[in-house]
Tab-separated table of C-alpha atoms and ligand atoms in Angstrom:
chain	number	residue	atom	x	y	z
A	1	UNK	CA	-9.180	124.491	-60.149
A	2	UNK	CA	-6.371	122.015	-60.839
A	3	UNK	CA	-6.053	122.274	-64.642
A	4	UNK	CA	-5.809	119.170	-66.874
A	5	UNK	CA	-2.725	119.052	-69.093
A	6	UNK	CA	-3.237	118.992	-72.891
A	7	UNK	CA	-4.406	115.650	-74.255
A	8	UNK	CA	-1.485	114.924	-76.599
A	9	UNK	CA	-1.201	111.255	-75.789
A	10	UNK	CA	0.668	109.133	-78.411
A	11	UNK	CA	-1.455	106.455	-80.065
A	12	UNK	CA	-4.618	108.391	-79.307
A	13	UNK	CA	-5.400	109.492	-82.856
A	14	UNK	CA	-8.826	107.924	-82.761
A	15	UNK	CA	-7.416	104.378	-83.110
A	16	UNK	CA	-7.094	101.917	-80.183
A	17	UNK	CA	-4.162	102.739	-77.926
A	18	UNK	CA	-1.014	101.817	-79.903
A	19	UNK	CA	1.789	100.013	-78.030
A	20	UNK	CA	4.773	101.956	-76.675
A	21	UNK	CA	6.887	103.770	-79.275
A	22	UNK	CA	10.159	101.934	-78.644
A	23	UNK	CA	12.154	104.601	-80.470
A	24	UNK	CA	11.424	106.988	-77.601
A	25	UNK	CA	13.122	104.823	-74.965
A	26	UNK	CA	16.132	106.459	-73.236
A	27	UNK	CA	17.641	104.878	-70.085
A	28	UNK	CA	17.084	107.249	-67.168
A	29	UNK	CA	14.977	109.387	-69.546
A	30	UNK	CA	18.287	111.052	-70.552
A	31	UNK	CA	17.464	114.042	-72.775
A	32	UNK	CA	13.728	113.285	-72.734
A	33	UNK	CA	11.542	116.284	-71.807
A	34	UNK	CA	9.093	114.886	-69.217
A	35	UNK	CA	7.389	118.187	-68.462
A	36	UNK	CA	7.208	121.851	-69.445
A	37	UNK	CA	8.440	124.261	-66.783
A	38	UNK	CA	9.058	127.987	-66.358
A	39	UNK	CA	10.963	127.717	-63.083
A	40	UNK	CA	14.637	127.055	-63.851
A	41	UNK	CA	16.851	126.980	-66.920
A	42	UNK	CA	20.287	125.352	-67.219
A	43	UNK	CA	22.855	125.803	-69.981
A	44	UNK	CA	25.084	122.760	-69.427
A	45	UNK	CA	27.654	123.844	-71.991
A	46	UNK	CA	28.021	127.465	-70.904
A	47	UNK	CA	27.618	126.564	-67.221
A	48	UNK	CA	24.713	128.933	-66.624
A	49	UNK	CA	21.803	128.574	-64.171
A	50	UNK	CA	18.775	130.865	-63.907
A	51	UNK	CA	15.766	130.836	-61.563
A	52	UNK	CA	12.697	132.405	-63.227
A	53	UNK	CA	15.122	134.217	-65.573
A	54	UNK	CA	17.368	135.603	-62.822
A	55	UNK	CA	21.004	134.444	-62.680
A	56	UNK	CA	21.417	132.133	-59.670
A	57	UNK	CA	24.860	133.617	-58.971
A	58	UNK	CA	23.313	137.100	-58.692
A	59	UNK	CA	20.597	135.788	-56.391
A	60	UNK	CA	23.233	134.074	-54.205
A	61	UNK	CA	25.118	137.358	-53.929
A	62	UNK	CA	22.202	139.755	-53.512
A	63	UNK	CA	19.008	137.945	-52.523
A	64	UNK	CA	18.003	135.876	-49.489
A	65	UNK	CA	16.856	132.272	-49.427
A	66	UNK	CA	13.267	133.198	-48.507
A	67	UNK	CA	13.107	135.891	-51.203
A	68	UNK	CA	14.437	133.329	-53.705
A	69	UNK	CA	11.935	130.718	-52.490
A	70	UNK	CA	9.105	133.217	-53.056
A	71	UNK	CA	10.456	133.913	-56.565
A	72	UNK	CA	10.669	130.199	-57.386
A	73	UNK	CA	7.142	129.376	-56.174
A	74	UNK	CA	5.206	132.432	-57.385
A	75	UNK	CA	7.372	133.429	-60.347
A	76	UNK	CA	8.173	137.031	-59.388
A	77	UNK	CA	10.469	138.718	-56.858
A	78	UNK	CA	8.278	139.805	-53.911
A	79	UNK	CA	7.525	143.437	-53.130
A	80	UNK	CA	8.822	144.704	-49.781
A	81	UNK	CA	5.389	144.125	-48.189
A	82	UNK	CA	5.043	140.641	-49.688
A	83	UNK	CA	8.519	139.657	-48.483
A	84	UNK	CA	7.933	141.027	-44.982
A	85	UNK	CA	4.646	139.120	-44.703
A	86	UNK	CA	6.189	135.924	-46.104
A	87	UNK	CA	9.151	136.098	-43.696
A	88	UNK	CA	6.800	136.717	-40.745
A	89	UNK	CA	4.550	133.794	-41.724
A	90	UNK	CA	7.518	131.445	-42.072
A	91	UNK	CA	8.877	132.639	-38.725
A	92	UNK	CA	5.482	132.030	-37.062
A	93	UNK	CA	5.349	128.447	-38.335
A	94	UNK	CA	8.869	127.325	-37.438
A	95	UNK	CA	7.775	125.364	-34.371
A	96	UNK	CA	7.002	121.663	-34.734
A	97	UNK	CA	4.326	119.817	-32.740
A	98	UNK	CA	5.523	118.040	-29.597
A	99	UNK	CA	3.983	114.902	-31.128
A	100	UNK	CA	6.487	115.023	-33.975
A	101	UNK	CA	9.352	115.790	-31.589
A	102	UNK	CA	8.280	112.832	-29.415
A	103	UNK	CA	8.113	110.640	-32.538
A	104	UNK	CA	11.679	111.695	-33.428
A	105	UNK	CA	12.791	110.744	-29.917
A	106	UNK	CA	11.740	107.172	-30.725
A	107	UNK	CA	14.019	107.055	-33.789
A	108	UNK	CA	17.299	105.126	-33.382
A	109	UNK	CA	20.028	107.728	-32.698
A	110	UNK	CA	22.376	106.005	-35.157
A	111	UNK	CA	19.800	106.370	-37.951
A	112	UNK	CA	20.684	108.657	-40.867
A	113	UNK	CA	19.252	112.191	-40.538
A	114	UNK	CA	17.799	111.946	-44.074
A	115	UNK	CA	15.623	109.008	-42.964
A	116	UNK	CA	14.561	110.985	-39.892
A	117	UNK	CA	13.713	113.953	-42.119
A	118	UNK	CA	11.723	111.874	-44.595
A	119	UNK	CA	9.685	110.301	-41.773
A	120	UNK	CA	9.033	113.596	-40.013
A	121	UNK	CA	8.198	115.466	-43.235
A	122	UNK	CA	5.647	112.790	-44.117
A	123	UNK	CA	4.185	112.979	-40.591
A	124	UNK	CA	3.215	116.626	-41.215
A	125	UNK	CA	0.495	115.228	-43.466
A	126	UNK	CA	-1.168	113.785	-40.338
A	127	UNK	CA	-1.685	117.308	-39.047
A	128	UNK	CA	-2.462	119.183	-42.260
A	129	UNK	CA	-3.711	116.507	-44.613
A	130	UNK	CA	-6.783	118.519	-45.749
A	131	UNK	CA	-6.253	118.703	-49.506
A	132	UNK	CA	-7.619	121.919	-50.998
A	133	UNK	CA	-5.224	121.946	-53.900
A	134	UNK	CA	-7.310	124.416	-55.907
A	135	UNK	CA	-7.226	126.946	-53.065
A	136	UNK	CA	-4.322	129.446	-53.320
A	137	UNK	CA	-4.528	130.014	-49.542
A	138	UNK	CA	-3.963	126.283	-48.930
A	139	UNK	CA	-0.995	126.299	-51.309
A	140	UNK	CA	0.470	129.407	-49.641
A	141	UNK	CA	0.007	127.812	-46.208
A	142	UNK	CA	1.643	124.548	-47.242
A	143	UNK	CA	4.636	126.385	-48.751
A	144	UNK	CA	5.063	128.446	-45.565
A	145	UNK	CA	4.745	125.433	-43.254
A	146	UNK	CA	7.193	123.223	-45.128
A	147	UNK	CA	9.828	125.940	-45.581
A	148	UNK	CA	9.424	126.814	-41.894
A	149	UNK	CA	9.400	123.343	-40.368
A	150	UNK	CA	11.951	121.366	-42.402
A	151	UNK	CA	14.969	123.178	-40.837
A	152	UNK	CA	13.451	122.807	-37.361
A	153	UNK	CA	13.088	119.051	-37.875
A	154	UNK	CA	16.669	118.681	-39.150
A	155	UNK	CA	18.011	120.578	-36.136
A	156	UNK	CA	15.713	118.738	-33.717
A	157	UNK	CA	16.996	115.307	-34.745
A	158	UNK	CA	20.574	116.520	-34.373
A	159	UNK	CA	20.006	117.445	-30.709
A	160	UNK	CA	17.772	114.431	-30.008
A	161	UNK	CA	20.367	111.946	-31.317
A	162	UNK	CA	22.894	113.585	-28.946
A	163	UNK	CA	20.487	112.837	-26.101
A	164	UNK	CA	19.360	116.442	-25.741
A	165	UNK	CA	15.992	118.142	-25.985
A	166	UNK	CA	15.518	120.142	-29.195
A	167	UNK	CA	15.521	123.914	-28.642
A	168	UNK	CA	12.819	126.248	-29.873
A	169	UNK	CA	13.447	128.516	-32.876
A	170	UNK	CA	14.564	132.097	-32.179
A	171	UNK	CA	11.972	134.461	-33.687
A	172	UNK	CA	14.485	137.305	-33.780
A	173	UNK	CA	16.898	135.438	-36.081
A	174	UNK	CA	16.558	135.244	-39.869
A	175	UNK	CA	16.156	131.904	-41.623
A	176	UNK	CA	19.732	130.578	-41.966
A	177	UNK	CA	20.903	132.102	-38.670
A	178	UNK	CA	17.998	130.500	-36.830
A	179	UNK	CA	18.808	127.102	-38.343
A	180	UNK	CA	22.443	127.340	-37.190
A	181	UNK	CA	21.238	128.470	-33.751
A	182	UNK	CA	18.839	125.498	-33.418
A	183	UNK	CA	21.611	123.166	-34.591
A	184	UNK	CA	24.475	124.441	-32.397
A	185	UNK	CA	22.581	126.189	-29.527
A	186	UNK	CA	24.730	129.260	-30.221
A	187	UNK	CA	23.936	132.410	-32.168
A	188	UNK	CA	26.046	132.104	-35.337
A	189	UNK	CA	28.628	134.554	-36.643
A	190	UNK	CA	26.864	136.834	-39.202
A	191	UNK	CA	29.318	135.754	-41.924
A	192	UNK	CA	28.538	132.087	-41.274
A	193	UNK	CA	24.796	132.779	-41.479
A	194	UNK	CA	25.177	134.819	-44.671
A	195	UNK	CA	27.247	132.125	-46.343
A	196	UNK	CA	24.807	129.392	-45.360
A	197	UNK	CA	21.945	131.502	-46.761
A	198	UNK	CA	23.860	131.789	-50.050
A	199	UNK	CA	24.389	128.004	-50.066
A	200	UNK	CA	20.645	127.493	-49.597
A	201	UNK	CA	19.969	129.737	-52.612
A	202	UNK	CA	22.455	127.781	-54.743
A	203	UNK	CA	20.849	124.454	-53.782
A	204	UNK	CA	17.228	125.659	-54.003
A	205	UNK	CA	16.344	124.527	-57.509
A	206	UNK	CA	17.799	122.698	-60.476
A	207	UNK	CA	15.065	121.868	-63.045
A	208	UNK	CA	14.056	118.225	-63.414
A	209	UNK	CA	16.690	116.477	-61.272
A	210	UNK	CA	15.762	113.090	-59.789
A	211	UNK	CA	14.211	114.357	-56.545
A	212	UNK	CA	12.248	117.094	-58.314
A	213	UNK	CA	11.017	114.533	-60.834
A	214	UNK	CA	9.866	112.433	-57.841
A	215	UNK	CA	8.106	115.493	-56.474
A	216	UNK	CA	6.285	116.099	-59.775
A	217	UNK	CA	5.278	112.457	-60.168
A	218	UNK	CA	3.960	112.387	-56.606
A	219	UNK	CA	2.234	115.772	-57.075
A	220	UNK	CA	0.538	114.540	-60.247
A	221	UNK	CA	-1.541	112.044	-58.225
A	222	UNK	CA	-3.008	115.029	-56.293
A	223	UNK	CA	-1.736	113.804	-52.938
A	224	UNK	CA	-0.857	116.326	-50.234
A	225	UNK	CA	2.332	118.483	-50.406
A	226	UNK	CA	3.801	116.783	-47.332
A	227	UNK	CA	3.827	113.444	-49.165
A	228	UNK	CA	5.335	115.238	-52.185
A	229	UNK	CA	8.248	116.584	-50.123
A	230	UNK	CA	8.718	113.284	-48.255
A	231	UNK	CA	8.939	111.488	-51.614
A	232	UNK	CA	11.546	113.965	-52.841
A	233	UNK	CA	13.597	113.735	-49.616
A	234	UNK	CA	13.872	109.976	-50.069
A	235	UNK	CA	15.076	110.444	-53.633
A	236	UNK	CA	17.607	113.149	-52.743
A	237	UNK	CA	19.227	110.872	-50.152
A	238	UNK	CA	20.866	108.642	-52.755
A	239	UNK	CA	24.679	108.910	-53.273
A	240	UNK	CA	24.275	109.566	-57.000
A	241	UNK	CA	22.156	112.635	-56.141
A	242	UNK	CA	22.135	114.738	-52.987
A	243	UNK	CA	23.956	112.140	-50.918
A	244	UNK	CA	27.168	112.811	-52.845
A	245	UNK	CA	28.120	115.858	-50.742
A	246	UNK	CA	28.608	113.619	-47.714
A	247	UNK	CA	30.515	111.016	-49.759
A	248	UNK	CA	32.902	113.668	-51.128
A	249	UNK	CA	34.247	114.298	-47.617
A	250	UNK	CA	34.613	110.563	-47.021
A	251	UNK	CA	36.486	110.284	-50.335
A	252	UNK	CA	38.832	113.191	-49.497
A	253	UNK	CA	39.528	111.695	-46.069
A	254	UNK	CA	40.272	108.340	-47.734
A	255	UNK	CA	42.779	110.002	-50.112
A	256	UNK	CA	44.388	111.612	-47.076
A	257	UNK	CA	47.041	113.878	-48.618
A	258	UNK	CA	47.785	115.819	-51.817
A	259	UNK	CA	50.691	113.569	-52.782
A	260	UNK	CA	48.352	110.558	-52.861
A	261	UNK	CA	45.744	112.130	-55.132
A	262	UNK	CA	47.115	111.058	-58.518
A	263	UNK	CA	47.616	107.409	-57.577
A	264	UNK	CA	44.216	107.248	-55.869
A	265	UNK	CA	42.439	108.804	-58.834
A	266	UNK	CA	44.096	106.616	-61.456
A	267	UNK	CA	43.264	103.538	-59.403
A	268	UNK	CA	39.627	104.658	-58.988
A	269	UNK	CA	39.266	105.321	-62.714
A	270	UNK	CA	40.861	101.964	-63.541
A	271	UNK	CA	38.257	100.347	-61.272
A	272	UNK	CA	35.519	102.352	-63.058
A	273	UNK	CA	34.644	103.927	-59.709
A	274	UNK	CA	32.455	107.069	-59.846
A	275	UNK	CA	34.388	110.016	-58.352
A	276	UNK	CA	31.964	111.625	-55.895
A	277	UNK	CA	31.201	115.286	-56.577
A	278	UNK	CA	32.140	114.948	-60.242
A	279	UNK	CA	30.023	114.643	-63.358
A	280	UNK	CA	26.533	115.782	-64.191
A	281	UNK	CA	23.752	114.816	-66.567
A	282	UNK	CA	23.367	118.451	-67.672
A	283	UNK	CA	26.717	120.180	-67.090
A	284	UNK	CA	29.645	119.284	-69.378
A	285	UNK	CA	31.710	122.045	-67.766
A	286	UNK	CA	32.327	122.884	-64.095
A	287	UNK	CA	28.993	123.338	-62.321
A	288	UNK	CA	28.525	127.103	-61.858
A	289	UNK	CA	27.389	126.421	-58.307
A	290	UNK	CA	30.712	124.711	-57.560
A	291	UNK	CA	32.509	127.866	-58.703
A	292	UNK	CA	30.547	129.998	-56.231
A	293	UNK	CA	30.740	127.452	-53.402
A	294	UNK	CA	34.516	127.437	-53.821
A	295	UNK	CA	34.587	131.210	-53.359
A	296	UNK	CA	32.347	130.949	-50.291
A	297	UNK	CA	34.667	128.308	-48.821
A	298	UNK	CA	37.674	130.589	-49.367
A	299	UNK	CA	35.808	133.463	-47.674
A	300	UNK	CA	35.206	131.247	-44.638
A	301	UNK	CA	38.833	130.077	-44.564
A	302	UNK	CA	40.016	133.707	-44.536
A	303	UNK	CA	37.905	134.431	-41.461
A	304	UNK	CA	37.976	131.156	-39.566
A	305	UNK	CA	41.196	129.498	-40.674
A	306	UNK	CA	42.275	127.316	-43.547
A	307	UNK	CA	41.242	123.693	-44.134
A	308	UNK	CA	44.041	121.585	-45.683
A	309	UNK	CA	41.363	119.313	-47.120
A	310	UNK	CA	40.547	122.198	-49.497
A	311	UNK	CA	44.067	121.991	-50.964
A	312	UNK	CA	43.555	118.265	-51.444
A	313	UNK	CA	40.222	118.895	-53.180
A	314	UNK	CA	41.768	121.460	-55.499
A	315	UNK	CA	44.584	119.028	-56.366
A	316	UNK	CA	41.997	116.353	-57.132
A	317	UNK	CA	40.084	118.789	-59.359
A	318	UNK	CA	43.318	119.733	-61.161
A	319	UNK	CA	44.322	116.150	-61.920
A	320	UNK	CA	40.774	114.991	-62.671
A	321	UNK	CA	40.567	117.728	-65.314
A	322	UNK	CA	43.259	115.892	-67.297
A	323	UNK	CA	41.666	112.451	-66.874
A	324	UNK	CA	37.930	113.146	-66.905
A	325	UNK	CA	37.717	116.639	-68.435
A	326	UNK	CA	37.849	115.304	-72.007
A	327	UNK	CA	34.640	113.358	-71.183
A	328	UNK	CA	32.963	116.508	-69.882
A	329	UNK	CA	33.247	115.359	-66.277
A	330	UNK	CA	33.973	118.251	-63.905
A	331	UNK	CA	33.117	119.152	-60.295
A	332	UNK	CA	29.404	119.467	-59.567
A	333	UNK	CA	27.543	121.251	-56.772
A	334	UNK	CA	28.468	118.558	-54.251
A	335	UNK	CA	32.242	118.792	-54.627
A	336	UNK	CA	32.931	121.917	-52.549
A	337	UNK	CA	29.684	122.307	-50.578
A	338	UNK	CA	30.815	119.865	-47.885
A	339	UNK	CA	33.966	121.903	-47.246
A	340	UNK	CA	31.799	124.967	-46.579
A	341	UNK	CA	29.531	123.063	-44.177
A	342	UNK	CA	32.553	121.451	-42.454
A	343	UNK	CA	34.042	124.888	-41.783
A	344	UNK	CA	30.651	125.933	-40.367
A	345	UNK	CA	31.014	123.053	-37.897
A	346	UNK	CA	28.156	121.028	-39.385
A	347	UNK	CA	28.420	117.224	-39.069
A	348	UNK	CA	29.026	115.411	-42.364
A	349	UNK	CA	25.770	113.432	-42.308
A	350	UNK	CA	23.797	116.685	-42.118
A	351	UNK	CA	25.128	117.935	-45.468
A	352	UNK	CA	22.340	116.257	-47.428
A	353	UNK	CA	19.585	117.344	-45.021
A	354	UNK	CA	20.811	120.912	-45.608
A	355	UNK	CA	20.526	120.254	-49.333
A	356	UNK	CA	16.920	119.117	-48.615
A	357	UNK	CA	16.151	122.285	-46.628
A	358	UNK	CA	17.139	124.332	-49.668
A	359	UNK	CA	15.561	122.130	-52.322
A	360	UNK	CA	12.216	122.203	-50.526
A	361	UNK	CA	11.768	125.572	-52.248
A	362	UNK	CA	12.276	124.031	-55.687
A	363	UNK	CA	10.147	120.978	-54.930
A	364	UNK	CA	7.281	123.243	-53.812
A	365	UNK	CA	7.632	125.417	-56.917
A	366	UNK	CA	7.333	122.315	-59.087
A	367	UNK	CA	4.430	120.989	-56.973
A	368	UNK	CA	2.497	124.215	-57.586
A	369	UNK	CA	3.429	124.280	-61.289
A	370	UNK	CA	2.365	120.646	-61.733
A	371	UNK	CA	-1.047	121.414	-60.227
A	372	UNK	CA	-1.420	124.276	-62.711
A	373	UNK	CA	-1.414	121.910	-65.701
A	374	UNK	CA	-1.734	118.464	-64.229
A	375	UNK	CA	-1.703	115.112	-65.982
A	376	UNK	CA	-0.799	112.081	-63.891
A	377	UNK	CA	2.608	110.698	-64.822
A	378	UNK	CA	2.185	107.173	-66.208
A	379	UNK	CA	4.939	106.441	-68.777
A	380	UNK	CA	5.012	103.219	-70.744
A	381	UNK	CA	7.581	100.408	-70.730
A	382	UNK	CA	9.214	97.974	-73.137
A	383	UNK	CA	8.317	94.536	-71.798
A	384	UNK	CA	11.334	92.203	-71.777
A	385	UNK	CA	9.874	89.418	-69.635
A	386	UNK	CA	8.580	85.916	-70.485
A	387	UNK	CA	5.860	85.314	-73.048
A	388	UNK	CA	2.627	83.858	-71.662
A	389	UNK	CA	3.156	80.497	-69.961
A	390	UNK	CA	0.968	77.966	-68.092
A	391	UNK	CA	1.028	77.365	-64.355
A	392	UNK	CA	3.223	74.417	-63.263
A	393	UNK	CA	2.122	72.576	-60.108
A	394	UNK	CA	4.834	72.048	-57.484
A	395	UNK	CA	5.292	68.339	-58.271
A	396	UNK	CA	5.896	69.172	-61.941
A	397	UNK	CA	8.729	71.720	-61.333
B	401	SDX	C1	23.342	116.235	-57.962
B	401	SDX	O1	20.379	116.351	-61.884
B	401	SDX	C2	20.720	117.312	-61.116
B	401	SDX	O2	20.533	118.468	-61.418
B	401	SDX	C3	21.325	116.909	-59.793
B	401	SDX	C4	21.884	118.026	-58.932
B	401	SDX	C5	20.790	118.945	-58.422
B	401	SDX	O3	21.075	120.117	-58.139
B	401	SDX	O4	19.652	118.439	-58.205
B	401	SDX	O5	22.810	118.776	-59.679
B	401	SDX	C6	22.576	117.464	-57.692
B	401	SDX	O6	22.810	115.170	-57.844
B	401	SDX	C7	24.755	116.364	-58.443
B	401	SDX	C8	25.393	114.977	-58.760
B	401	SDX	C9	25.904	114.355	-57.462
B	401	SDX	N1	26.358	112.992	-57.714
B	401	SDX	C10	27.653	112.665	-57.744
B	401	SDX	O7	28.562	113.467	-57.625
B	401	SDX	C11	27.925	111.167	-57.920
B	401	SDX	C12	29.002	110.962	-58.969
B	401	SDX	N2	28.487	111.382	-60.288
B	401	SDX	C13	27.997	110.341	-61.147
B	401	SDX	O8	27.338	109.288	-60.528
B	401	SDX	C14	27.309	110.902	-62.405
B	401	SDX	O9	28.136	111.862	-62.930
B	401	SDX	C15	25.908	111.461	-62.304
B	401	SDX	C16	24.967	110.518	-61.667
B	401	SDX	C17	25.905	112.747	-61.570
B	401	SDX	C18	25.426	111.725	-63.730
B	401	SDX	O10	25.417	110.492	-64.347
B	401	SDX	P1	25.009	110.272	-65.872
B	401	SDX	O11	24.724	111.540	-66.565
B	401	SDX	O12	23.971	109.210	-65.889
B	401	SDX	O13	26.368	109.745	-66.466
B	401	SDX	P2	26.696	108.219	-66.657
B	401	SDX	O14	26.637	107.515	-65.338
B	401	SDX	O15	25.876	107.694	-67.782
B	401	SDX	O16	28.238	108.273	-67.094
B	401	SDX	C19	28.592	108.625	-68.427
B	401	SDX	C20	30.089	108.314	-68.525
B	401	SDX	C21	30.411	106.900	-68.023
B	401	SDX	O17	31.616	106.515	-68.649
B	401	SDX	P3	31.530	105.465	-69.901
B	401	SDX	O18	30.829	104.216	-69.369
B	401	SDX	O19	30.736	106.176	-70.976
B	401	SDX	O20	32.976	105.214	-70.250
B	401	SDX	O21	30.807	109.194	-67.647
B	401	SDX	C22	31.418	108.440	-66.614
B	401	SDX	C23	30.706	107.107	-66.564
B	401	SDX	O22	31.559	106.125	-66.019
B	401	SDX	N3	31.202	109.173	-65.363
B	401	SDX	C24	32.070	109.216	-64.359
B	401	SDX	C25	31.483	110.022	-63.383
B	401	SDX	N4	30.281	110.444	-63.808
B	401	SDX	C26	30.113	109.918	-65.033
B	401	SDX	N5	33.287	108.628	-64.222
B	401	SDX	C27	33.918	108.879	-63.041
B	401	SDX	N6	33.391	109.642	-62.041
B	401	SDX	C28	32.206	110.228	-62.187
B	401	SDX	N7	31.696	110.985	-61.189
């Protein structure tokens, strides 16, 4: 049974509904708790991130993305049997209907992969729209299908937009390795697959960020989980959110060389330009995920060769610390992630779709949690428009 949330509505103390409490207004809901959640905790001052009480850095080093996804959705690390069954179910559901592949073939090849992903994720609802939200089997099935099919759809559009037919998943490859195989048509180096799996863990969940808030609002109307994920994908695409990882690379390419960093940065700050990959609503220190992603990038450079753009990024971080550090503005998760993906040979406009593959785990955890104590989101507003006025016929205007 989808449980109703507690009835603690303001202005409901027996009197008629009072107007909005204007003292509660915060632009962007900054600092306003909009839900209760047991999934993820962030300490923005200490730079700490935990998933269901486990340190995200430890999970990135020792867990797998599917084990972490299970933990996020069901709240406990799986037993060996549970994990084996979950991995097998996800593997069995990786394929995507030919109807969806044919639909993707009608998309313009120059379209952004995030738009292709949002459209194809929503289309899953046409195949599985039956909504049995109070049935744990339905919830389990939806979690398996979305985790399984989102990577396949990202990889399919990549091949389709190159004029090729998408290739079928390889059942003998684990999650991240299979994604890289479907994307590149080559079996990936084990180190590359392991590092991508760690990146997926680091991007899997981050409390009530914009796209997860979208997911919870959409979930609260009791629509199907495919619409929930499609709503979140659209939100993640924005450059102030998940889209920043792609823009960081564009920014670094625009700077061009280490000796141009200081002038470029001072000019950008003077123009009140947001430096992509910097700043965070929660973190007032360097994002702990950026610290780990930097180490993963260095591990890749040791094996596959250095990337001079990394030196440029580090120079930018060093100088930005003097200009923006005093305001608590430091690198966030998007600052180094693109350099990892670039070294893995992944095209820049697929960085955010990879973020979406990972965050599908967090969105689904919040979808399930919302259903457990649901109350449709319907905040109030402070009306700033015109007072009542009479209609003016055209000739009188
Ligand atoms: C993600 O919420 C999450 O958890 C998101 C995420 C997740 O895992 O889901 O962590 C993923 O979205 C990371 C963020 C990726 N976005 C970017 O890198 C884009 C650049 N960053 C900024 O747009 C900004 O920092 C935000 C959007 C991330 C946070 O914005 P806030 O908290 O609303 O901060 P703000 O815009 O109110 O800025 C406060 C001050 C302003 O200066 P003043 O007007 O007070 O003088 O800080 C300045 C801003 O100008 N500022 C920046 C800046 N970010 C904030 N100045 C320069 N460059 C920046 N990046």
